[in-house]
Coordinates of C-alpha atoms and ligand atoms in Angstrom, one line a residue:
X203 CA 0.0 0.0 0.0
X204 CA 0.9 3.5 -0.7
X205 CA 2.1 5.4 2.4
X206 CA -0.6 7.3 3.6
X207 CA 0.1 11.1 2.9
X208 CA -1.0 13.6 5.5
X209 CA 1.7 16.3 6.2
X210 CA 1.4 20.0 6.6
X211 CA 3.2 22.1 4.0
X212 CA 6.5 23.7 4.7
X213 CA 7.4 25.8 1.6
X214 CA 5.0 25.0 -1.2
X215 CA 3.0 27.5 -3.1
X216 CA -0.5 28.1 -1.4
X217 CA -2.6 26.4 -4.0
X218 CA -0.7 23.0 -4.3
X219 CA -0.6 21.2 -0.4
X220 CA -2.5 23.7 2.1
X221 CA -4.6 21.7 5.2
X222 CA -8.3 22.1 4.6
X223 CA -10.5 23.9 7.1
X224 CA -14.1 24.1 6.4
X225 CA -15.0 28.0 7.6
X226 CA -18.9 28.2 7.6
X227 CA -19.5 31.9 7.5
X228 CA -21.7 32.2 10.7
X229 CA -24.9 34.5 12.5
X230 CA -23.8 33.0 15.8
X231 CA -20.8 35.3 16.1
X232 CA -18.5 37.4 13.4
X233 CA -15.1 35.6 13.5
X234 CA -14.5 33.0 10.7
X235 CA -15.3 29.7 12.3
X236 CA -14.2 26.0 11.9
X237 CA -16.6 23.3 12.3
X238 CA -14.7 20.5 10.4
X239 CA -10.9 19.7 11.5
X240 CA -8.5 19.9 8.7
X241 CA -8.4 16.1 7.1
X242 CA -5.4 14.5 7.3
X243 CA -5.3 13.3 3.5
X244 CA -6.2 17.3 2.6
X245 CA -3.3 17.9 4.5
X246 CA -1.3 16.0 2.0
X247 CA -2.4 16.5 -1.7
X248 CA -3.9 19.7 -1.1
X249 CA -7.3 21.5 -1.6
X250 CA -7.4 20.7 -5.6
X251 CA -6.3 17.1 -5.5
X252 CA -9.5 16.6 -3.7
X253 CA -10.5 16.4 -7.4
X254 CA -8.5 13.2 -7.7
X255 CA -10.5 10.7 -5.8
X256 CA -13.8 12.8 -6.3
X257 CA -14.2 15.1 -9.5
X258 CA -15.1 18.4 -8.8
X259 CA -15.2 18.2 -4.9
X260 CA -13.4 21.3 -4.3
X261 CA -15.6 23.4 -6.7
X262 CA -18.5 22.0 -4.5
X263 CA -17.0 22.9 -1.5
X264 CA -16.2 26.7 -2.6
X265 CA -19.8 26.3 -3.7
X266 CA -21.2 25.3 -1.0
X267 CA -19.4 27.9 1.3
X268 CA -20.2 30.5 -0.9
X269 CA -17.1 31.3 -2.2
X270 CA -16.2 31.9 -5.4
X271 CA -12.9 31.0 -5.4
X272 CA -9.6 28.7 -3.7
X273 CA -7.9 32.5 -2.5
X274 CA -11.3 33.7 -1.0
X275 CA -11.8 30.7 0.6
X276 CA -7.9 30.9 2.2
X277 CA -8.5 35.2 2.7
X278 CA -10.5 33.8 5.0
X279 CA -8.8 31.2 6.9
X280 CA -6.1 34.1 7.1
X281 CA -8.7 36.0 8.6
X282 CA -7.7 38.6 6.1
X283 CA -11.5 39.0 4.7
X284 CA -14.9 39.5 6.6
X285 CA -16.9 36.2 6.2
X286 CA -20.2 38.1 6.6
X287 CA -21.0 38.5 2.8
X288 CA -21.4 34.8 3.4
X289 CA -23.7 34.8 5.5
X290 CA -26.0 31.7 6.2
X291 CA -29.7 32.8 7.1
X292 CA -29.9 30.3 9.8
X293 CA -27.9 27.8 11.7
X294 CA -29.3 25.2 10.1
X295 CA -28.7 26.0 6.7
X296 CA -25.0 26.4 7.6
X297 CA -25.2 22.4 8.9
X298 CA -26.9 21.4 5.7
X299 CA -24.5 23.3 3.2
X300 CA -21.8 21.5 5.6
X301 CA -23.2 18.3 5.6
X302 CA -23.7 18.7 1.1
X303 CA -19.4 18.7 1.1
X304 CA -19.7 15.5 2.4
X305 CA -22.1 14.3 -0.1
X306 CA -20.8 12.4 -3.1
X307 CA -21.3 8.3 -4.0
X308 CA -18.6 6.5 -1.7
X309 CA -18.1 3.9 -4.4
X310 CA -18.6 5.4 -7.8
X311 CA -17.3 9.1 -6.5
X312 CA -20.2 10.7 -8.4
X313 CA -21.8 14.4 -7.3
X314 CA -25.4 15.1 -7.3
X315 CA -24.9 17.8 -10.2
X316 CA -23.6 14.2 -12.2
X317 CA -26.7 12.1 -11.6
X318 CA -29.9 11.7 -13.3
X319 CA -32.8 13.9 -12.3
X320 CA -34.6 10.5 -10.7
X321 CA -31.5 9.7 -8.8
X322 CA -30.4 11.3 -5.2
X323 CA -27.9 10.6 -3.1
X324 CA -29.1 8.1 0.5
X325 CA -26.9 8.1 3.3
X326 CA -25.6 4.7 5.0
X327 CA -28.2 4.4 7.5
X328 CA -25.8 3.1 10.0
X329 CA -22.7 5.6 10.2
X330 CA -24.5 8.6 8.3
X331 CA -21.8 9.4 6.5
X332 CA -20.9 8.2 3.5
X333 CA -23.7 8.7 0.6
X334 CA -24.3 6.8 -2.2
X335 CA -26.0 7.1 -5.4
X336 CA -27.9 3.8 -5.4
X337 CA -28.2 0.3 -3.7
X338 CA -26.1 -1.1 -6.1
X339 CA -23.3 1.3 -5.4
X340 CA -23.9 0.5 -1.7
X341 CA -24.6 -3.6 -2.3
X342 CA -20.6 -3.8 -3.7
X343 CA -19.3 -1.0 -1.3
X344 CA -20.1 -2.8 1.3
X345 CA -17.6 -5.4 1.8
X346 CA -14.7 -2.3 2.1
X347 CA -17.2 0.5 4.0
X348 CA -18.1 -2.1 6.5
X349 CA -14.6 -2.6 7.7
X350 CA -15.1 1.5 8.5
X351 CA -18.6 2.4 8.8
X352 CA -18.6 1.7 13.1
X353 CA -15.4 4.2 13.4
X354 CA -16.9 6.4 10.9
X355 CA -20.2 6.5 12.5
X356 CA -18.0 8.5 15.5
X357 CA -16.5 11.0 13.0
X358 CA -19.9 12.1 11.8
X359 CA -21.2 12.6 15.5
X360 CA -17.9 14.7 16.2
X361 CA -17.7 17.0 13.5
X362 CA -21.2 18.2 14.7
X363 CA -19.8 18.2 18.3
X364 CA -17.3 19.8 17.9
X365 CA -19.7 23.3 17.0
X366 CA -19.9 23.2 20.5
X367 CA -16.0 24.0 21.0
X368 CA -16.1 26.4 18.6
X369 CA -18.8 28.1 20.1
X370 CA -17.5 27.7 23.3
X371 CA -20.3 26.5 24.7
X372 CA -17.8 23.5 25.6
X373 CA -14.7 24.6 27.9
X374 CA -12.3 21.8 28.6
X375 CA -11.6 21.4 32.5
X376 CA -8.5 23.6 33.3
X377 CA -6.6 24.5 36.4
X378 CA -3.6 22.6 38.8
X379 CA -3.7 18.8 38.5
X380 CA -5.0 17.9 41.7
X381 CA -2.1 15.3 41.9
X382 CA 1.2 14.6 41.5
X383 CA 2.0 15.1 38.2
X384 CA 4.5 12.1 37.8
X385 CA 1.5 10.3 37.9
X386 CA -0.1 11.1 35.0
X387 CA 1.2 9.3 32.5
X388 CA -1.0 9.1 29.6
X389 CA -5.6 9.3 28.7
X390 CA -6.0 6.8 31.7
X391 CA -4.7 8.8 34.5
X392 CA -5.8 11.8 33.1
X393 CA -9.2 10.7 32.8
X394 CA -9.1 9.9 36.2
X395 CA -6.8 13.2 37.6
X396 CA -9.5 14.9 36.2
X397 CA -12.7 12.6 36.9
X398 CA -14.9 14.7 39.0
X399 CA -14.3 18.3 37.3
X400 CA -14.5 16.4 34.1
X401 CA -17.9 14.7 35.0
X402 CA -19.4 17.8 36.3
X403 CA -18.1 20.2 32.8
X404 CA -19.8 17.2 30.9
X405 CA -23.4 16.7 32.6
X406 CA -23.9 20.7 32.1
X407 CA -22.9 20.5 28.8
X408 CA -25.0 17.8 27.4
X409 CA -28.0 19.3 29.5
X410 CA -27.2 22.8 27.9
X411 CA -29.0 24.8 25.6
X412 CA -26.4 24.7 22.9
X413 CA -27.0 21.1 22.9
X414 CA -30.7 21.2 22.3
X415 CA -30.2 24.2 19.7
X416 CA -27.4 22.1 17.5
X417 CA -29.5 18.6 17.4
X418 CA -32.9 20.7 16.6
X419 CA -30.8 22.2 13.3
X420 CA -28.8 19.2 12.2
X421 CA -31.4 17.4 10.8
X422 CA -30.6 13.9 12.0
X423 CA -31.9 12.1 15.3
X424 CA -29.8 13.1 18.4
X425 CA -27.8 10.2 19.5
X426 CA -27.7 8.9 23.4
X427 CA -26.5 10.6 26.3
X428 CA -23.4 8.3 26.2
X429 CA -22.8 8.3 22.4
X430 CA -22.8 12.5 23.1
X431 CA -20.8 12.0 26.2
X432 CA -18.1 10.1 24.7
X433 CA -17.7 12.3 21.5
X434 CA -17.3 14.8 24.2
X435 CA -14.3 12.8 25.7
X436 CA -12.6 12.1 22.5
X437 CA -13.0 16.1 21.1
X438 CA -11.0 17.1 24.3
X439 CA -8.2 14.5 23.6
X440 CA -8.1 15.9 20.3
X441 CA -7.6 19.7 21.4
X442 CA -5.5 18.4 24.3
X443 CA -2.9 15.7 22.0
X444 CA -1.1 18.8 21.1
X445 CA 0.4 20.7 24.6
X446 CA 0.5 17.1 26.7
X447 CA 2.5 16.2 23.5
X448 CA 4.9 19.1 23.9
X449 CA 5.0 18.0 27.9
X450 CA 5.4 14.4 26.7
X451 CA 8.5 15.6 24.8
X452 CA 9.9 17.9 27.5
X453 CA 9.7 14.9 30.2
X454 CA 11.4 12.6 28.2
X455 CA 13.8 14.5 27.1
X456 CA 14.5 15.9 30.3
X457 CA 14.3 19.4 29.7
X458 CA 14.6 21.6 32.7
X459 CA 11.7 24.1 33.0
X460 CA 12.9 25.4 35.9
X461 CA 15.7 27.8 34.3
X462 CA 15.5 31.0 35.3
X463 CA 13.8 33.3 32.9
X464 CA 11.4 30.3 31.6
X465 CA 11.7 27.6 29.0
X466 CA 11.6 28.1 25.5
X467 CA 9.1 25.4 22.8
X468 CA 8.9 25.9 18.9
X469 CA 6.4 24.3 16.7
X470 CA 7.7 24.2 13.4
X471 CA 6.0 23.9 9.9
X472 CA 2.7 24.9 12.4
X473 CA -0.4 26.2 9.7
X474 CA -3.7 26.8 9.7
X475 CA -4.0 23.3 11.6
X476 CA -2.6 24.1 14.9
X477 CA -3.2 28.1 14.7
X478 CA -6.4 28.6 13.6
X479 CA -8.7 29.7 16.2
X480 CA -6.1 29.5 19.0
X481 CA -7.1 30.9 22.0
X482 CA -4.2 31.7 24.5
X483 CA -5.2 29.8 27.2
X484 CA -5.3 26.2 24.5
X485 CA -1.5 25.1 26.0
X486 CA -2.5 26.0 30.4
X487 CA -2.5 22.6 30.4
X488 CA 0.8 22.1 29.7
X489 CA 2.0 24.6 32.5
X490 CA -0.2 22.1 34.8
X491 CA 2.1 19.4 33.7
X492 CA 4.6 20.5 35.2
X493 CA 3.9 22.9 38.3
X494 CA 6.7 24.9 39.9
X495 CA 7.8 25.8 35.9
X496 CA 9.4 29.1 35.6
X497 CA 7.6 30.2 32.3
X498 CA 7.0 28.4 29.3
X499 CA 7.0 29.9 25.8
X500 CA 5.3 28.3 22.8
X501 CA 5.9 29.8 19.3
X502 CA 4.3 28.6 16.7
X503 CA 6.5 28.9 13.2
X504 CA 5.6 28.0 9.8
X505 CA 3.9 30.2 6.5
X506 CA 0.7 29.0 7.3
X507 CA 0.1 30.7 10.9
X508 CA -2.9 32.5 10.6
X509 CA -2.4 36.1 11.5
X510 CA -4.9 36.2 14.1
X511 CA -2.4 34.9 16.6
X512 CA 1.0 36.5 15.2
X513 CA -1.2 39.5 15.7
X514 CA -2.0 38.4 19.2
X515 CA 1.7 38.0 20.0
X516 CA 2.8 38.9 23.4
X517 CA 5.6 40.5 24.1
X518 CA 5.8 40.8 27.8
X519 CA 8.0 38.9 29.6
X520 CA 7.3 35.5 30.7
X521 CA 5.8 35.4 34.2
X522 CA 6.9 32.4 36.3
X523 CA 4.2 29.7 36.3
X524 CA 2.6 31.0 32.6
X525 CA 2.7 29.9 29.2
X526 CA 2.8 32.3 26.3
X527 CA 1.4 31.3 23.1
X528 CA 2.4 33.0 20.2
X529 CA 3.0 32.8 15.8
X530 CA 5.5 33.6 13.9
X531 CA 4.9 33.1 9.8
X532 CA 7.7 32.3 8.1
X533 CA 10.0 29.4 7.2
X534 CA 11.7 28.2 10.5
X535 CA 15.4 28.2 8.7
X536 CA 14.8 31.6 7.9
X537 CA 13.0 32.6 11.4
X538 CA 16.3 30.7 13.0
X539 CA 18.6 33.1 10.9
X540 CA 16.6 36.4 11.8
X541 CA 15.5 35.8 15.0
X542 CA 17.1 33.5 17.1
X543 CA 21.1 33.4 16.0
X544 CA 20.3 37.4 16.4
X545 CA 19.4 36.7 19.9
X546 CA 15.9 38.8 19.9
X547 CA 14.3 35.2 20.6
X548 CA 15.2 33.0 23.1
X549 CA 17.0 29.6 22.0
X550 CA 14.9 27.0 22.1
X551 CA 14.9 24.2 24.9
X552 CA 12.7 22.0 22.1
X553 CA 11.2 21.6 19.0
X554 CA 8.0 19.9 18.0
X555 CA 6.8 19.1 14.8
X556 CA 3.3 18.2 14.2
X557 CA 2.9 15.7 11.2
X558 CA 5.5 16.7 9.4
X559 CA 4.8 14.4 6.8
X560 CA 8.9 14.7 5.1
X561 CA 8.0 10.6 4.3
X562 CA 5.6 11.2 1.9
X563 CA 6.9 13.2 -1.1
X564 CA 10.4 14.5 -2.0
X565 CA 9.1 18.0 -2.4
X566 CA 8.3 18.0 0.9
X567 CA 12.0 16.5 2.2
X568 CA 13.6 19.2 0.1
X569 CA 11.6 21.8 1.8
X570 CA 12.1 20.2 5.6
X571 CA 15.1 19.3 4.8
X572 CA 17.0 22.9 5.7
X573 CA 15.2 22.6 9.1
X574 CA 16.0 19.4 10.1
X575 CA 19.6 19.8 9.5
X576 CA 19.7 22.6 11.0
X577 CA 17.7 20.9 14.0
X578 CA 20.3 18.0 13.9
X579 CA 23.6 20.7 14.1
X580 CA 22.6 22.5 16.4
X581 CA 21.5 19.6 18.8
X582 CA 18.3 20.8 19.4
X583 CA 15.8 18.2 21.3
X584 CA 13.2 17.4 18.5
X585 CA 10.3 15.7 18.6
X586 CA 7.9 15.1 15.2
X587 CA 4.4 13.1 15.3
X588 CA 2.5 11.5 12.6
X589 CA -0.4 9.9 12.2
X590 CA 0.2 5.7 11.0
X591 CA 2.6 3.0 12.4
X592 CA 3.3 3.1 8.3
X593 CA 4.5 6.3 8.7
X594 CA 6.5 5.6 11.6
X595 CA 8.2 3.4 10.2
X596 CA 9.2 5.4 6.8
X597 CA 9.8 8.6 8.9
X598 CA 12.0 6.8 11.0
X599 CA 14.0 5.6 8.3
X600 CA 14.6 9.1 6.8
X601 CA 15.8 10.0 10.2
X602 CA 18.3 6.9 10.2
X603 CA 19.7 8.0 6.4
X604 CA 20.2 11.9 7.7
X605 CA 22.4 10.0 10.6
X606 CA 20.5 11.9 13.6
X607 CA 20.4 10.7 16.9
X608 CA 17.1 9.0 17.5
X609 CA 16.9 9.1 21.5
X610 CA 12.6 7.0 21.5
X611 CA 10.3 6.7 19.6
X612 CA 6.5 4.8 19.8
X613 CA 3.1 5.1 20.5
X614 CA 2.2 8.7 21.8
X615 CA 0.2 8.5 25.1
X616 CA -1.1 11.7 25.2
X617 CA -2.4 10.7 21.2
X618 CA -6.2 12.2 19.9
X619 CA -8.5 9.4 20.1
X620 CA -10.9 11.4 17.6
X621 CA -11.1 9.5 14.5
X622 CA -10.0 11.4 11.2
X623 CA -11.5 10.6 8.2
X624 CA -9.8 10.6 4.6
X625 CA -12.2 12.9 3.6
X626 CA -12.6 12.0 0.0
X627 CA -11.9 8.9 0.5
X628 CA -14.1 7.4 2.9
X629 CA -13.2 3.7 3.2
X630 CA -9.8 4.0 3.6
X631 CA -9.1 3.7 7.7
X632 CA -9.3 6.8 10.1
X633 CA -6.1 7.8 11.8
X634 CA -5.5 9.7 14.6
X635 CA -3.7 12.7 14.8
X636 CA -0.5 12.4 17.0
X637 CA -0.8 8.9 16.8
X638 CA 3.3 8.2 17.3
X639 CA 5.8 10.3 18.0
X640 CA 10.1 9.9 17.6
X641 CA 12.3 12.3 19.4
X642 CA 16.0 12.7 18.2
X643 CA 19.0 15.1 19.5
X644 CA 21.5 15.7 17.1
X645 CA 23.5 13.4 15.0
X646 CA 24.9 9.6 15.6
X647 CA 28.0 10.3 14.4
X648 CA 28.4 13.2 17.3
X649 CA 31.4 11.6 18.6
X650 CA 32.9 10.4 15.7
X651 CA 32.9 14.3 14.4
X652 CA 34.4 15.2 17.6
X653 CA 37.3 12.9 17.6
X654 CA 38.0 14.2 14.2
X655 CA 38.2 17.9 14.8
X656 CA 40.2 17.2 17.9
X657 CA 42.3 15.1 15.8
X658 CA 42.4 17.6 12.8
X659 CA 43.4 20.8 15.6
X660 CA 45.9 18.7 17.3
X661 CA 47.4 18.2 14.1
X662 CA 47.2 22.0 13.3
Ligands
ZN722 ZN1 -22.5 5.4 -7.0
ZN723 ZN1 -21.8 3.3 7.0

């Protein structure tokens, strides 16, 4: 099988491999919301190779959206143009005009404007999610969709959940961990650290009034209190992978956050994916990771970080005990030259990469490649997720052949456990995002290069 391709862009042009986030133009409030996470294979091939396994999905998404055209649509992600020309007349035309991207035949990939006038496109009863144009479509689909159709039944409950984050009608539990922090070691503990708060956050937000209003527009039956309770549970893994991740990485590395003057973390090749609509308290629970921390700064590098949070950018020092989110768009060799080596940013004490994806194509290794050098020279503690075992593996390899220092790698305990769908590709499996991570610190042949330029200045 093909590897899998899911990785964030590092240097491409916008239109060729940009992460896809579905913006429905909104009454609720006037900043350009997300309903649907970025798909991983989007990611990948980009907004116009949707067209490759569907023809003319990413017209109908522009469409759909009201957008006329692939730069409008990513004006807005860049929050660079007012969504309200958009404008849905109610919620739950915004939910439908969602719910039509999703709708093309999961077996013969057609769209409704291709079928006959008689014809219309029936959901699978049981996940309702894919569509197709007929039973016999459905009848020979079946054998592959039914090896997905139970996992994709939870995507299609969660990207209508996760309005309620958006909307903020769900907060994830914060504040200190109410134990030793040692202890927590991965979902399980967490789960349990945070049992009652948790238990409490979820009862008032399945009994809210958000609830009611987003099952009364979605046009489908509301599921069970424990179907909505654990879509609930795995939407807060997903918005939590990323700073337990980063603490994951820190730990095991055995970074000292208690250096005077705080500690310092950069997420490289970040976009749209891990900026967009980033609120600055989305990484406290990192902090609570590791209490007694003098400061911890995250910035956010890559071209794709949307400028709502470069604009957002603090730059007051960093309090002991806080942690300071912040964007910087650029490429990270180039950020590295200007503002770290010039000192005006701090050094960093890690580096994270967030599917970097460098396995999948050799455009994208020549445009990472800079960076991990760089990362490698300078002995810089890195760590990269990605989504597969497959990938893993090939990632891994790459690593190996640039002869870095590979300190672990394996399954990620603080991984999402939201399923991600190939979006136009339905019934290939759902992956998880942070599913694995590897950390490395600089290069295997460390000593060997040592020896040799003692060797070469003794013999100066
Ligand atoms: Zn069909
Ligand atoms: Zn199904």
């Amino acid at each position: 099988m093909a590897p899998r391709s899911r990785q964030r862009r590092h240097k491409k042009p916008p239109s060729s491999v940009t992460p896809m986030v579905v913006t429905p133009p909104t009454v609720v409030t006037s900043v350009p919301l997300t309903l649907s996470k970025p798909d991983p294979s989007i990611d990948a091939l980009g907004f116009f190779s949707l067209d490759n396994n569907v023809p003319g999905l990413s017209q109908l998404i522009l469409q759909k959206l009201n957008m006329k055209s692939y730069e409008e649509y990513k004006l807005v992600l860049d929050g660079g143009a007012s969504v309200s020309g958009f404008g849905f007349g109610c919620l739950q035309e915004m939910f439908q005009k969602m719910e039509d991207t999703f709708r093309f035949c999961a077996h013969c990939r057609a769209l409704p404007s291709g079928l006959s006038d008689s014809k219309v496109l029936r959901q699978c009863k049981r996940c309702r999610n894919v569509y197709y144009c007929g039973p016999e479509c459905q009848r020979s689909d079946w054998p592959e969709h039914r090896k997905v159709c139970q996992e994709l039944r939870l995507v299609a409950v969660d990207r209508l959940m996760e309005w309620l984050l958006v909307t903020g009608a769900f907060v994830l539990p914060s504040g200190p961990w109410p134990c030793l922090a040692e202890v927590v070691q991965g979902w399980d503990t967490w789960f349990s650290m945070r049992c009652l708060q948790l238990d409490a956050t979820l009862d008032a937000v399945l009994g809210s009034h958000a609830m009611t209003t987003l099952w009364a527009n979605v046009r489908r039956p509301k599921p069970d209190p424990d179907v909505l309770q654990g879509s609930l549970k795995r939407l807060l893994t997903d918005a939590l992978s990323r700073p337990l991740t980063l603490g994951l990485g820190l730990r095991a590395l055995g970074i000292d956050v208690g250096k005077t003057g705080g500690s310092t973390v950069h997420v490289v090749g970040a976009s749209h994916v891990e900026t967009f609509l980033t609120h600055p308290g989305d990484y406290d629970e990192l902090g609570y990771m590791f209490p007694g921390h003098l400061g911890l700064c995250v910035i956010m590098v890559g071209i794709d970080v949307c400028a709502g949070l470069t604009q957002s950018t603090s730059t007051s020092p960093l309090e002991p005990g806080t942690v300071q989110l912040s964007g910087h768009r650029g490429l990270y060799h180039d950020f590295w030259e200007e503002q770290v080596e010039t000192g005006q940013i701090a050094h960093p004490d890690l580096v994270v990469a967030f599917h970097p994806g460098f396995h999948a194509s050799p455009d994208l290794m020549e445009a990472w490649l800079p960076t991990l050098l760089l990362l490698r020279d300078y002995e810089i503690p890195t760590l990269i997720t990605v989504y597969s075992h497959q990938e893993l593996a090939a990632s891994l390899q790459i690593l190996v052949d640039l002869d870095t220092h590979i300190t672990a790698y394996g399954a990620n305990p603080f991984a999402s456990l939201k399923p991600e769908e190939v979006y136009s590709n339905p019934n290939k499996q759902p992956v998880y995002c942070n599913a694995y991570y590897i950390m490395f610190l600089g290069s295997s042949c460390q000593l060997d290069k040592k020896q040799l330029e003692e060797k070469v200045d003794g013999e100066v």
